[in-house]
Amino acid sequence: MLRWRHPAKGVLLPEQFLDLLEKSGQIVTVGRWVINEACRQLRAWSDEGHDDWSLSVNLSTAQFEQPDIYEQVYDALTRYGISPARLTLELTESTALCNLERSINILSDFARLGVTVSIDDFGNGYSNLLTLKNLPARELKIDKRVVKEMRENGKNIKIVSAIIDIAHIMNMEVVAEGIETLAQQQLLTQMGCGQLQGYLLARPVPAQEIPDLLANLPSR
């Protein structure tokens, strides 16, 4: 949920500046800052009594390819005294499969540390669950475009249902992105999707507003 508070243009969404960061090479520096900031925020929440809250961080391809990516994460967790179980690292399927042998080694190191590995934007382009079985990933996130296309025909619904079923067989939690309607929420819940993410449930807010947001959620 990274946002850029531009001095002239106001708050900019990721799609408005991530490509520029990647093309300029600054994505690695910004990515390192995000990892540190995530752990700093987790520490702040712990100091407020919220030791059970967690955060997810997206790793770009360039960042994941850094030879010291494990050390970056480990050092940030250690610096702020954060349990690795409270941090999830998300990377796209294409990034994970680009150099499969290296990915298995690095992600296995993260898994042994206790960090959750998540495959992000699954279904966006070439998708291969059978290849992903070689990765120590514990979470699969279905891309919001796949979720949106479910309403177009029954075939898309069957594809999403199959993804969820196979992911569960592989002992992976499934998260559906881009939930914007009650129909999507109900359908994916019926399919057995354990976690939902999208504007229907909550809009992105600054970290300092999270305690009030959660305190005001309706009881179920």
Short mmCIF file of C-alpha atoms in Angstrom, two decimals:
data_model
loop_
_atom_site.label_atom_id
_atom_site.label_comp_id
_atom_site.label_asym_id
_atom_site.label_seq_id
_atom_site.Cartn_x
_atom_site.Cartn_y
_atom_site.Cartn_z
CA MET A 1 0.00 0.00 0.00
CA LEU A 2 2.95 2.31 -0.66
CA ARG A 3 1.97 5.88 -1.47
CA TRP A 4 4.08 8.84 -2.59
CA ARG A 5 3.14 12.14 -1.01
CA HIS A 6 4.17 14.37 -3.92
CA PRO A 7 4.69 18.04 -2.94
CA ALA A 8 2.69 19.29 -5.93
CA LYS A 9 0.46 16.40 -7.05
CA GLY A 10 -0.60 15.11 -3.64
CA VAL A 11 -0.86 11.41 -2.84
CA LEU A 12 0.13 9.22 -5.80
CA LEU A 13 -0.84 5.54 -6.16
CA PRO A 14 1.81 2.86 -6.81
CA GLU A 15 0.90 2.45 -10.48
CA GLN A 16 1.81 6.11 -10.98
CA PHE A 17 5.43 5.80 -9.86
CA LEU A 18 6.59 2.18 -9.52
CA ASP A 19 7.54 1.89 -13.21
CA LEU A 20 9.66 5.01 -12.87
CA LEU A 21 11.39 3.61 -9.81
CA GLU A 22 12.13 0.36 -11.63
CA LYS A 23 13.43 2.05 -14.80
CA SER A 24 15.66 4.39 -12.80
CA GLY A 25 16.97 1.62 -10.57
CA GLN A 26 15.73 3.36 -7.43
CA ILE A 27 13.33 0.51 -6.71
CA VAL A 28 16.13 -1.31 -4.85
CA THR A 29 16.80 1.64 -2.53
CA VAL A 30 13.09 2.25 -1.95
CA GLY A 31 12.52 -1.46 -1.40
CA ARG A 32 15.20 -1.57 1.27
CA TRP A 33 13.54 1.41 2.98
CA VAL A 34 10.13 -0.33 2.85
CA ILE A 35 11.47 -3.45 4.59
CA ASN A 36 12.98 -1.33 7.34
CA GLU A 37 9.85 0.81 7.65
CA ALA A 38 7.61 -2.26 7.88
CA CYS A 39 9.64 -3.63 10.78
CA ARG A 40 9.74 -0.22 12.46
CA GLN A 41 5.94 -0.02 12.22
CA LEU A 42 5.54 -3.52 13.64
CA ARG A 43 7.73 -2.47 16.57
CA ALA A 44 5.58 0.63 17.11
CA TRP A 45 2.41 -1.48 17.12
CA SER A 46 4.02 -3.91 19.56
CA ASP A 47 4.78 -1.03 21.90
CA GLU A 48 1.07 -0.19 21.75
CA GLY A 49 0.14 -3.76 22.71
CA HIS A 50 -0.52 -5.21 19.26
CA ASP A 51 2.00 -8.05 19.09
CA ASP A 52 -0.34 -10.14 16.94
CA TRP A 53 -0.50 -7.71 14.00
CA SER A 54 1.46 -8.52 10.85
CA LEU A 55 2.52 -6.79 7.65
CA SER A 56 3.14 -7.88 4.06
CA VAL A 57 5.90 -6.43 1.88
CA ASN A 58 6.11 -6.79 -1.89
CA LEU A 59 9.53 -7.63 -3.32
CA SER A 60 10.20 -6.38 -6.85
CA THR A 61 12.20 -8.55 -9.22
CA ALA A 62 15.23 -6.25 -8.97
CA GLN A 63 15.05 -6.28 -5.19
CA PHE A 64 14.65 -10.05 -4.93
CA GLU A 65 17.69 -10.49 -7.16
CA GLN A 66 19.90 -8.55 -4.74
CA PRO A 67 22.52 -10.95 -3.32
CA ASP A 68 21.96 -9.63 0.20
CA ILE A 69 18.14 -9.70 0.21
CA TYR A 70 18.09 -12.26 3.03
CA GLU A 71 20.45 -10.14 5.11
CA GLN A 72 18.31 -7.03 4.49
CA VAL A 73 15.25 -8.70 5.93
CA TYR A 74 17.06 -10.46 8.76
CA ASP A 75 18.85 -7.27 9.84
CA ALA A 76 15.60 -5.25 9.89
CA LEU A 77 13.79 -7.90 11.94
CA THR A 78 16.69 -8.07 14.37
CA ARG A 79 17.06 -4.29 14.63
CA TYR A 80 13.49 -3.85 15.80
CA GLY A 81 13.13 -7.13 17.66
CA ILE A 82 10.30 -8.41 15.48
CA SER A 83 9.19 -12.04 15.28
CA PRO A 84 9.70 -13.24 11.67
CA ALA A 85 6.21 -14.78 11.80
CA ARG A 86 4.75 -11.26 11.69
CA LEU A 87 6.28 -10.50 8.29
CA THR A 88 5.07 -11.77 4.92
CA LEU A 89 7.17 -11.35 1.78
CA GLU A 90 5.19 -11.23 -1.45
CA LEU A 91 6.66 -11.80 -4.89
CA THR A 92 5.03 -12.50 -8.22
CA GLU A 93 5.05 -15.90 -9.85
CA SER A 94 7.24 -14.66 -12.72
CA THR A 95 9.81 -13.33 -10.25
CA ALA A 96 9.86 -16.58 -8.28
CA LEU A 97 10.24 -18.74 -11.39
CA CYS A 98 12.81 -16.57 -13.17
CA ASN A 99 15.69 -18.43 -11.52
CA LEU A 100 13.93 -21.35 -9.87
CA GLU A 101 16.95 -22.93 -8.16
CA ARG A 102 18.01 -19.64 -6.55
CA SER A 103 14.41 -18.84 -5.60
CA ILE A 104 14.02 -22.19 -3.84
CA ASN A 105 17.22 -21.61 -1.87
CA ILE A 106 16.47 -18.01 -0.83
CA LEU A 107 12.80 -18.62 -0.06
CA SER A 108 13.67 -21.75 1.90
CA ASP A 109 16.00 -19.61 4.03
CA PHE A 110 13.15 -17.20 4.69
CA ALA A 111 10.79 -20.06 5.53
CA ARG A 112 13.28 -21.54 8.01
CA LEU A 113 13.61 -18.10 9.58
CA GLY A 114 9.83 -18.05 10.07
CA VAL A 115 8.90 -15.45 7.47
CA THR A 116 5.79 -16.24 5.41
CA VAL A 117 6.38 -16.48 1.66
CA SER A 118 3.45 -15.40 -0.54
CA ILE A 119 3.00 -15.70 -4.32
CA ASP A 120 1.33 -12.47 -5.44
CA ASP A 121 -0.85 -11.67 -8.49
CA PHE A 122 -1.38 -15.35 -9.36
CA GLY A 123 -3.36 -15.84 -12.56
CA ASN A 124 -2.01 -12.70 -14.23
CA GLY A 125 -0.39 -14.23 -17.29
CA TYR A 126 1.32 -17.63 -17.30
CA SER A 127 0.41 -19.57 -14.16
CA ASN A 128 1.75 -22.95 -13.12
CA LEU A 129 0.72 -24.32 -9.73
CA LEU A 130 2.64 -27.54 -10.36
CA THR A 131 5.89 -25.59 -10.63
CA LEU A 132 5.03 -23.53 -7.56
CA LYS A 133 4.86 -26.73 -5.51
CA ASN A 134 8.68 -26.63 -5.45
CA LEU A 135 8.65 -23.29 -3.63
CA PRO A 136 8.26 -23.06 0.17
CA ALA A 137 5.33 -20.65 -0.20
CA ARG A 138 2.54 -20.71 2.38
CA GLU A 139 0.20 -18.24 0.71
CA LEU A 140 -1.22 -17.67 -2.77
CA LYS A 141 -2.85 -14.38 -3.78
CA ILE A 142 -5.29 -14.50 -6.70
CA ASP A 143 -4.86 -11.44 -8.92
CA LYS A 144 -7.65 -8.87 -8.82
CA ARG A 145 -8.10 -9.07 -12.60
CA VAL A 146 -8.87 -12.77 -12.31
CA VAL A 147 -11.41 -12.01 -9.57
CA LYS A 148 -13.01 -9.29 -11.70
CA GLU A 149 -13.33 -11.60 -14.72
CA MET A 150 -15.26 -14.23 -12.73
CA ARG A 151 -18.54 -12.46 -13.43
CA GLU A 152 -18.07 -12.72 -17.20
CA ASN A 153 -18.62 -16.46 -17.59
CA GLY A 154 -18.81 -19.72 -15.71
CA LYS A 155 -15.47 -20.95 -17.03
CA ASN A 156 -13.61 -18.23 -15.10
CA ILE A 157 -15.43 -19.23 -11.92
CA LYS A 158 -14.36 -22.86 -12.41
CA ILE A 159 -10.75 -21.79 -12.96
CA VAL A 160 -10.67 -19.79 -9.72
CA SER A 161 -12.33 -22.66 -7.85
CA ALA A 162 -9.67 -25.05 -9.19
CA ILE A 163 -6.86 -22.69 -8.15
CA ILE A 164 -8.25 -22.55 -4.61
CA ASP A 165 -8.69 -26.33 -4.38
CA ILE A 166 -5.17 -27.10 -5.66
CA ALA A 167 -3.61 -24.46 -3.41
CA HIS A 168 -5.33 -26.05 -0.41
CA ILE A 169 -4.01 -29.47 -1.43
CA MET A 170 -0.54 -27.87 -1.37
CA ASN A 171 -1.26 -26.54 2.15
CA MET A 172 -1.31 -22.94 1.01
CA GLU A 173 -3.58 -20.21 2.33
CA VAL A 174 -5.47 -18.39 -0.42
CA VAL A 175 -6.09 -14.64 -0.58
CA ALA A 176 -8.37 -13.09 -3.21
CA GLU A 177 -7.45 -9.53 -4.20
CA GLY A 178 -9.70 -6.79 -5.53
CA ILE A 179 -12.93 -7.63 -3.70
CA GLU A 180 -15.30 -4.78 -4.56
CA THR A 181 -18.79 -6.32 -4.50
CA LEU A 182 -20.83 -8.45 -2.12
CA ALA A 183 -21.31 -10.99 -4.91
CA GLN A 184 -17.54 -11.48 -5.17
CA GLN A 185 -17.24 -11.77 -1.40
CA GLN A 186 -20.00 -14.36 -1.15
CA LEU A 187 -18.83 -16.42 -4.12
CA LEU A 188 -15.20 -16.63 -3.02
CA THR A 189 -16.20 -17.42 0.54
CA GLN A 190 -18.37 -20.27 -0.74
CA MET A 191 -15.39 -21.53 -2.75
CA GLY A 192 -13.36 -21.78 0.44
CA CYS A 193 -11.11 -18.77 -0.06
CA GLY A 194 -9.89 -18.05 3.45
CA GLN A 195 -8.90 -14.39 3.10
CA LEU A 196 -10.29 -11.50 1.08
CA GLN A 197 -8.74 -8.15 0.28
CA GLY A 198 -10.31 -5.14 -1.43
CA TYR A 199 -12.16 -1.84 -1.24
CA LEU A 200 -15.39 -3.55 -0.18
CA LEU A 201 -13.74 -4.46 3.10
CA ALA A 202 -11.53 -1.42 3.72
CA ARG A 203 -9.69 1.36 1.92
CA PRO A 204 -5.95 1.86 2.45
CA VAL A 205 -5.27 4.20 5.38
CA PRO A 206 -2.13 5.59 7.07
CA ALA A 207 -0.60 3.30 9.68
CA GLN A 208 -1.57 5.56 12.55
CA GLU A 209 -5.25 5.13 11.66
CA ILE A 210 -5.19 1.32 11.72
CA PRO A 211 -5.96 0.96 15.48
CA ASP A 212 -9.13 3.06 15.16
CA LEU A 213 -10.14 1.24 11.96
CA LEU A 214 -9.91 -2.17 13.58
CA ALA A 215 -11.56 -0.97 16.79
CA ASN A 216 -14.59 0.18 14.81
CA LEU A 217 -15.05 -2.97 12.73
CA PRO A 218 -18.51 -4.52 13.19
CA SER A 219 -18.52 -7.64 15.33
CA ARG A 220 -19.29 -10.90 13.55
#
